[in-house]
């Protein structure tokens, strides 16, 4: 912010210090500009002399003890050529009340309005200065000064004085609102004064230093007094706002202050204790010279001692006599009698108050009533124990629930519910608790457990309630509220519940609290609580506890239901396990039994094919020995024979049959492998092998079997790729990958096989350009008996069991590897498997030409 000239520095171009009041107003740029414009307006229009305005501002700042402004005005006076003695005399006006009366007398002696302003520093001018300052000072002289100034000053001059006083008042408000901003500007003025000392003679330097010390003392005193007053008000506000009783004692144990909570508490105590603790100080606001918190005893009335042998004085004695601070876990809990005959529990803490030399001069005691909290803790402790007992009853489960008869299980459930009911009565203190379990579909009462009744009354409950639908007792709207999870408070004295009152006829009941027992938005039971004939208002804690018990009872009923389902499921699982075992045995038996005839069938077909080939060759030899021109179309009689013509098409049929036998043999092999996997009898013959050699042999074999397909091989590793594996099984996995690619990829698109080594793993990938596998099916295709729907077969038979990939994954996992699939619909698929590299010291021992024939 740029320095701004004050209204009193118009003729002092060399004086460029910023006024502290403008520095304070700089906190709000808009208000700063308004205050600066008001200053300029007063400077240009005021009829009061400039030096008088400055002296009036300085004198009011001094008398009102407004800090951070006096150094500025002292610097301004010196810049105007004022002498130090004349400036110092300004701060001696007035010296006493008698001097003020003398100034008023001097003004009263003047006749008529002043036609000209008095000489500067004259008695009349000083009297006018003091009277103008008195207008903003409290006390009786302000009214007399106003009368004299109105009489002596012209209306225009008096108006200028009023405007100047209003401006000074606004500046003082800004100085008090932002003292930290004003202090910076005031410190600049003080440094300026210290530099001016170098240009003065010794006498003026001494006078100026003395004046500076006086101004510094005035400023410091004002700041300290202001901070103390603010602290006193804050302290009183804090003490009055505290929700605990706060009491302050002197060193003799006399009560000198207590806050609002403590004042409300005293009448509740017994008369004797209230008399001892009664505050004798009449001035509660502390306006008559109180202690640190502003409260003192009335004059001539002694404060009553509290250092007696009553329990309430124990904390005070320990603080005053032993100097002990009591806080936290060391707080004292004392039971005190109340005027109504009951007792209240108070927790007392506090500390001794020490003077500047460390001597105990009093004590502050803080009392908090903890009666409700202690009772709540006790009740919560009781409730917790009861809930723990409920939990123990809830988890009481037999080891073999299937062996328990239905009647025994119902009896056990009833006993648990009775236990919960007794614990609920203990927690809530009610007369009776009834628990009704409902059937899941019909809402008929299935279980009944009532506590707080005689055996005869319990039999009446069983007879009237068991087996009946809940709609017999409650109307449809009430049932809907229960199903929605809402608790019902039923007044049995109301006419609409007369049917319930007639059913509960063996004992008096005024009202029922019915809490629903819901599980997954289904009503499976209700909990009923009553307090007999007395009226009872349920607290939120009681309702919460009752709801918690209802939830536990819900778990009991659900436990009963789950036990039944578990028994049924266990029987089903055992039956399923036996069926699966027998099915695995059948699959293993059938696979072995089918393998033998398939082998014979395939061998016979191949033998017939070879015999036909020999017969065809013999026919060609006989034809070549006959006479030319015989037979039709230049054929020999042997070639034109109808039987031989039929035999010529049989090899093609045999080839198809052999292919189908191969397919059937592969399916039987899959079944046999699956059976071994299920029975955990699949054996691996693992040894150190070169995986690259296995991959080459499998790819070459498939290239020979499918000469029309473009199968490409890429091995991205030089040298042998040694793995510890079963060569036949690894070849089986890669063959299955290639057959899948051939089956589903277009015939004119290539199939790529790649072998690479990554992070101590050998990875084999088979990529095709077929339709791909949808993302949601990529995990399921590895499951047994699963075939992805909607993917057309491009080559080969569509017949399959859905076991190939499942067997592949099992074989690789048994080798310590993993399988995977990367595919996007319409962009082909990449099936891969990875095996860990073998840790061998002599790779020359690895077999270079493993057996590749799959099992």
PDB file of N, CA and C in Angstrom, residues 174-220:
ATOM      1  N   UNK A 174     -10.793   1.383  13.846  1.00  0.00           N
ATOM      2  CA  UNK A 174      -9.920   0.611  12.961  1.00  0.00           C
ATOM      3  C   UNK A 174      -8.643   0.192  13.677  1.00  0.00           C
ATOM      4  N   UNK A 175      -8.077   1.108  14.517  1.00  0.00           N
ATOM      5  CA  UNK A 175      -6.854   0.779  15.245  1.00  0.00           C
ATOM      6  C   UNK A 175      -7.076  -0.386  16.214  1.00  0.00           C
ATOM      7  N   UNK A 176      -8.240  -0.412  16.864  1.00  0.00           N
ATOM      8  CA  UNK A 176      -8.536  -1.507  17.797  1.00  0.00           C
ATOM      9  C   UNK A 176      -8.902  -2.800  17.072  1.00  0.00           C
ATOM     10  N   UNK A 177      -9.438  -2.673  15.859  1.00  0.00           N
ATOM     11  CA  UNK A 177      -9.854  -3.870  15.118  1.00  0.00           C
ATOM     12  C   UNK A 177      -8.662  -4.589  14.492  1.00  0.00           C
ATOM     13  N   UNK A 178      -7.673  -3.855  14.003  1.00  0.00           N
ATOM     14  CA  UNK A 178      -6.512  -4.447  13.343  1.00  0.00           C
ATOM     15  C   UNK A 178      -5.229  -3.884  13.949  1.00  0.00           C
ATOM     16  N   UNK A 179      -4.936  -4.202  15.214  1.00  0.00           N
ATOM     17  CA  UNK A 179      -3.746  -3.633  15.871  1.00  0.00           C
ATOM     18  C   UNK A 179      -2.442  -4.106  15.239  1.00  0.00           C
ATOM     19  N   UNK A 180      -2.433  -5.321  14.660  1.00  0.00           N
ATOM     20  CA  UNK A 180      -1.179  -5.811  14.095  1.00  0.00           C
ATOM     21  C   UNK A 180      -0.772  -4.999  12.872  1.00  0.00           C
ATOM     22  N   UNK A 181      -1.754  -4.515  12.086  1.00  0.00           N
ATOM     23  CA  UNK A 181      -1.443  -3.672  10.934  1.00  0.00           C
ATOM     24  C   UNK A 181      -0.985  -2.289  11.379  1.00  0.00           C
ATOM     25  N   UNK A 182      -1.698  -1.745  12.394  1.00  0.00           N
ATOM     26  CA  UNK A 182      -1.326  -0.420  12.883  1.00  0.00           C
ATOM     27  C   UNK A 182       0.042  -0.434  13.554  1.00  0.00           C
ATOM     28  N   UNK A 183       0.378  -1.546  14.190  1.00  0.00           N
ATOM     29  CA  UNK A 183       1.649  -1.624  14.895  1.00  0.00           C
ATOM     30  C   UNK A 183       2.817  -1.495  13.933  1.00  0.00           C
ATOM     31  N   UNK A 184       2.696  -2.060  12.721  1.00  0.00           N
ATOM     32  CA  UNK A 184       3.778  -1.945  11.748  1.00  0.00           C
ATOM     33  C   UNK A 184       4.019  -0.487  11.356  1.00  0.00           C
ATOM     34  N   UNK A 185       2.932   0.265  11.090  1.00  0.00           N
ATOM     35  CA  UNK A 185       3.080   1.686  10.753  1.00  0.00           C
ATOM     36  C   UNK A 185       3.597   2.480  11.938  1.00  0.00           C
ATOM     37  N   UNK A 186       3.154   2.122  13.141  1.00  0.00           N
ATOM     38  CA  UNK A 186       3.616   2.821  14.340  1.00  0.00           C
ATOM     39  C   UNK A 186       5.105   2.567  14.580  1.00  0.00           C
ATOM     40  N   UNK A 187       5.576   1.379  14.288  1.00  0.00           N
ATOM     41  CA  UNK A 187       6.997   1.066  14.455  1.00  0.00           C
ATOM     42  C   UNK A 187       7.846   1.864  13.468  1.00  0.00           C
ATOM     43  N   UNK A 188       7.321   2.079  12.251  1.00  0.00           N
ATOM     44  CA  UNK A 188       8.038   2.933  11.294  1.00  0.00           C
ATOM     45  C   UNK A 188       8.164   4.356  11.821  1.00  0.00           C
ATOM     46  N   UNK A 189       7.091   4.848  12.432  1.00  0.00           N
ATOM     47  CA  UNK A 189       7.147   6.200  13.014  1.00  0.00           C
ATOM     48  C   UNK A 189       8.144   6.252  14.172  1.00  0.00           C
ATOM     49  N   UNK A 190       8.219   5.212  14.959  1.00  0.00           N
ATOM     50  CA  UNK A 190       9.162   5.182  16.082  1.00  0.00           C
ATOM     51  C   UNK A 190      10.601   5.182  15.568  1.00  0.00           C
ATOM     52  N   UNK A 191      10.882   4.428  14.530  1.00  0.00           N
ATOM     53  CA  UNK A 191      12.226   4.448  13.948  1.00  0.00           C
ATOM     54  C   UNK A 191      12.553   5.820  13.365  1.00  0.00           C
ATOM     55  N   UNK A 192      11.534   6.464  12.815  1.00  0.00           N
ATOM     56  CA  UNK A 192      11.722   7.819  12.277  1.00  0.00           C
ATOM     57  C   UNK A 192      12.086   8.790  13.398  1.00  0.00           C
ATOM     58  N   UNK A 193      11.434   8.629  14.543  1.00  0.00           N
ATOM     59  CA  UNK A 193      11.747   9.484  15.689  1.00  0.00           C
ATOM     60  C   UNK A 193      13.177   9.270  16.174  1.00  0.00           C
ATOM     61  N   UNK A 194      13.613   8.007  16.190  1.00  0.00           N
ATOM     62  CA  UNK A 194      14.977   7.727  16.632  1.00  0.00           C
ATOM     63  C   UNK A 194      15.999   8.358  15.699  1.00  0.00           C
ATOM     64  N   UNK A 195      15.676   8.447  14.410  1.00  0.00           N
ATOM     65  CA  UNK A 195      16.598   9.121  13.486  1.00  0.00           C
ATOM     66  C   UNK A 195      16.595  10.627  13.715  1.00  0.00           C
ATOM     67  N   UNK A 196      15.415  11.175  14.085  1.00  0.00           N
ATOM     68  CA  UNK A 196      15.354  12.618  14.359  1.00  0.00           C
ATOM     69  C   UNK A 196      16.169  13.014  15.572  1.00  0.00           C
ATOM     70  N   UNK A 197      16.374  12.078  16.487  1.00  0.00           N
ATOM     71  CA  UNK A 197      17.164  12.395  17.678  1.00  0.00           C
ATOM     72  C   UNK A 197      18.580  12.846  17.316  1.00  0.00           C
ATOM     73  N   UNK A 198      19.100  12.330  16.197  1.00  0.00           N
ATOM     74  CA  UNK A 198      20.470  12.678  15.812  1.00  0.00           C
ATOM     75  C   UNK A 198      20.602  14.141  15.409  1.00  0.00           C
ATOM     76  N   UNK A 199      19.470  14.784  15.064  1.00  0.00           N
ATOM     77  CA  UNK A 199      19.502  16.176  14.589  1.00  0.00           C
ATOM     78  C   UNK A 199      19.146  17.166  15.685  1.00  0.00           C
ATOM     79  N   UNK A 200      18.986  16.729  16.924  1.00  0.00           N
ATOM     80  CA  UNK A 200      18.588  17.604  18.018  1.00  0.00           C
ATOM     81  C   UNK A 200      19.750  17.774  19.000  1.00  0.00           C
ATOM     82  N   UNK A 201      19.660  18.862  19.757  1.00  0.00           N
ATOM     83  CA  UNK A 201      20.708  19.060  20.769  1.00  0.00           C
ATOM     84  C   UNK A 201      20.479  18.109  21.934  1.00  0.00           C
ATOM     85  N   UNK A 202      21.420  18.106  22.886  1.00  0.00           N
ATOM     86  CA  UNK A 202      21.386  17.141  23.968  1.00  0.00           C
ATOM     87  C   UNK A 202      20.151  17.312  24.826  1.00  0.00           C
ATOM     88  N   UNK A 203      19.775  18.562  25.128  1.00  0.00           N
ATOM     89  CA  UNK A 203      18.621  18.777  25.991  1.00  0.00           C
ATOM     90  C   UNK A 203      17.354  18.239  25.348  1.00  0.00           C
ATOM     91  N   UNK A 204      17.163  18.546  24.062  1.00  0.00           N
ATOM     92  CA  UNK A 204      15.967  18.048  23.376  1.00  0.00           C
ATOM     93  C   UNK A 204      16.004  16.520  23.222  1.00  0.00           C
ATOM     94  N   UNK A 205      17.222  15.988  23.038  1.00  0.00           N
ATOM     95  CA  UNK A 205      17.317  14.531  22.961  1.00  0.00           C
ATOM     96  C   UNK A 205      16.845  13.879  24.254  1.00  0.00           C
ATOM     97  N   UNK A 206      17.276  14.459  25.406  1.00  0.00           N
ATOM     98  CA  UNK A 206      16.849  13.895  26.682  1.00  0.00           C
ATOM     99  C   UNK A 206      15.346  14.034  26.867  1.00  0.00           C
ATOM    100  N   UNK A 207      14.809  15.192  26.514  1.00  0.00           N
ATOM    101  CA  UNK A 207      13.361  15.399  26.630  1.00  0.00           C
ATOM    102  C   UNK A 207      12.604  14.431  25.697  1.00  0.00           C
ATOM    103  N   UNK A 208      13.139  14.257  24.489  1.00  0.00           N
ATOM    104  CA  UNK A 208      12.460  13.405  23.520  1.00  0.00           C
ATOM    105  C   UNK A 208      12.508  11.943  23.974  1.00  0.00           C
ATOM    106  N   UNK A 209      13.678  11.522  24.525  1.00  0.00           N
ATOM    107  CA  UNK A 209      13.757  10.151  25.028  1.00  0.00           C
ATOM    108  C   UNK A 209      12.776   9.936  26.179  1.00  0.00           C
ATOM    109  N   UNK A 210      12.702  10.922  27.074  1.00  0.00           N
ATOM    110  CA  UNK A 210      11.764  10.814  28.186  1.00  0.00           C
ATOM    111  C   UNK A 210      10.332  10.730  27.686  1.00  0.00           C
ATOM    112  N   UNK A 211      10.011  11.515  26.668  1.00  0.00           N
ATOM    113  CA  UNK A 211       8.657  11.493  26.111  1.00  0.00           C
ATOM    114  C   UNK A 211       8.379  10.160  25.419  1.00  0.00           C
ATOM    115  N   UNK A 212       9.397   9.617  24.712  1.00  0.00           N
ATOM    116  CA  UNK A 212       9.217   8.327  24.055  1.00  0.00           C
ATOM    117  C   UNK A 212       8.963   7.222  25.072  1.00  0.00           C
ATOM    118  N   UNK A 213       9.726   7.253  26.184  1.00  0.00           N
ATOM    119  CA  UNK A 213       9.499   6.244  27.222  1.00  0.00           C
ATOM    120  C   UNK A 213       8.093   6.351  27.782  1.00  0.00           C
ATOM    121  N   UNK A 214       7.642   7.589  27.939  1.00  0.00           N
ATOM    122  CA  UNK A 214       6.291   7.795  28.462  1.00  0.00           C
ATOM    123  C   UNK A 214       5.241   7.270  27.484  1.00  0.00           C
ATOM    124  N   UNK A 215       5.464   7.557  26.194  1.00  0.00           N
ATOM    125  CA  UNK A 215       4.507   7.085  25.194  1.00  0.00           C
ATOM    126  C   UNK A 215       4.550   5.558  25.067  1.00  0.00           C
ATOM    127  N   UNK A 216       5.775   4.981  25.128  1.00  0.00           N
ATOM    128  CA  UNK A 216       5.884   3.527  25.065  1.00  0.00           C
ATOM    129  C   UNK A 216       5.166   2.869  26.237  1.00  0.00           C
ATOM    130  N   UNK A 217       5.349   3.473  27.438  1.00  0.00           N
ATOM    131  CA  UNK A 217       4.681   2.933  28.618  1.00  0.00           C
ATOM    132  C   UNK A 217       3.171   3.029  28.483  1.00  0.00           C
ATOM    133  N   UNK A 218       2.715   4.139  27.942  1.00  0.00           N
ATOM    134  CA  UNK A 218       1.276   4.322  27.741  1.00  0.00           C
ATOM    135  C   UNK A 218       0.739   3.281  26.749  1.00  0.00           C
ATOM    136  N   UNK A 219       1.488   3.068  25.666  1.00  0.00           N
ATOM    137  CA  UNK A 219       1.055   2.102  24.661  1.00  0.00           C
ATOM    138  C   UNK A 219       1.055   0.681  25.217  1.00  0.00           C
ATOM    139  N   UNK A 220       2.157   0.330  25.910  1.00  0.00           N
ATOM    140  CA  UNK A 220       2.236  -1.020  26.471  1.00  0.00           C
ATOM    141  C   UNK A 220       1.156  -1.262  27.511  1.00  0.00           C
TER     142      UNK A 220
END
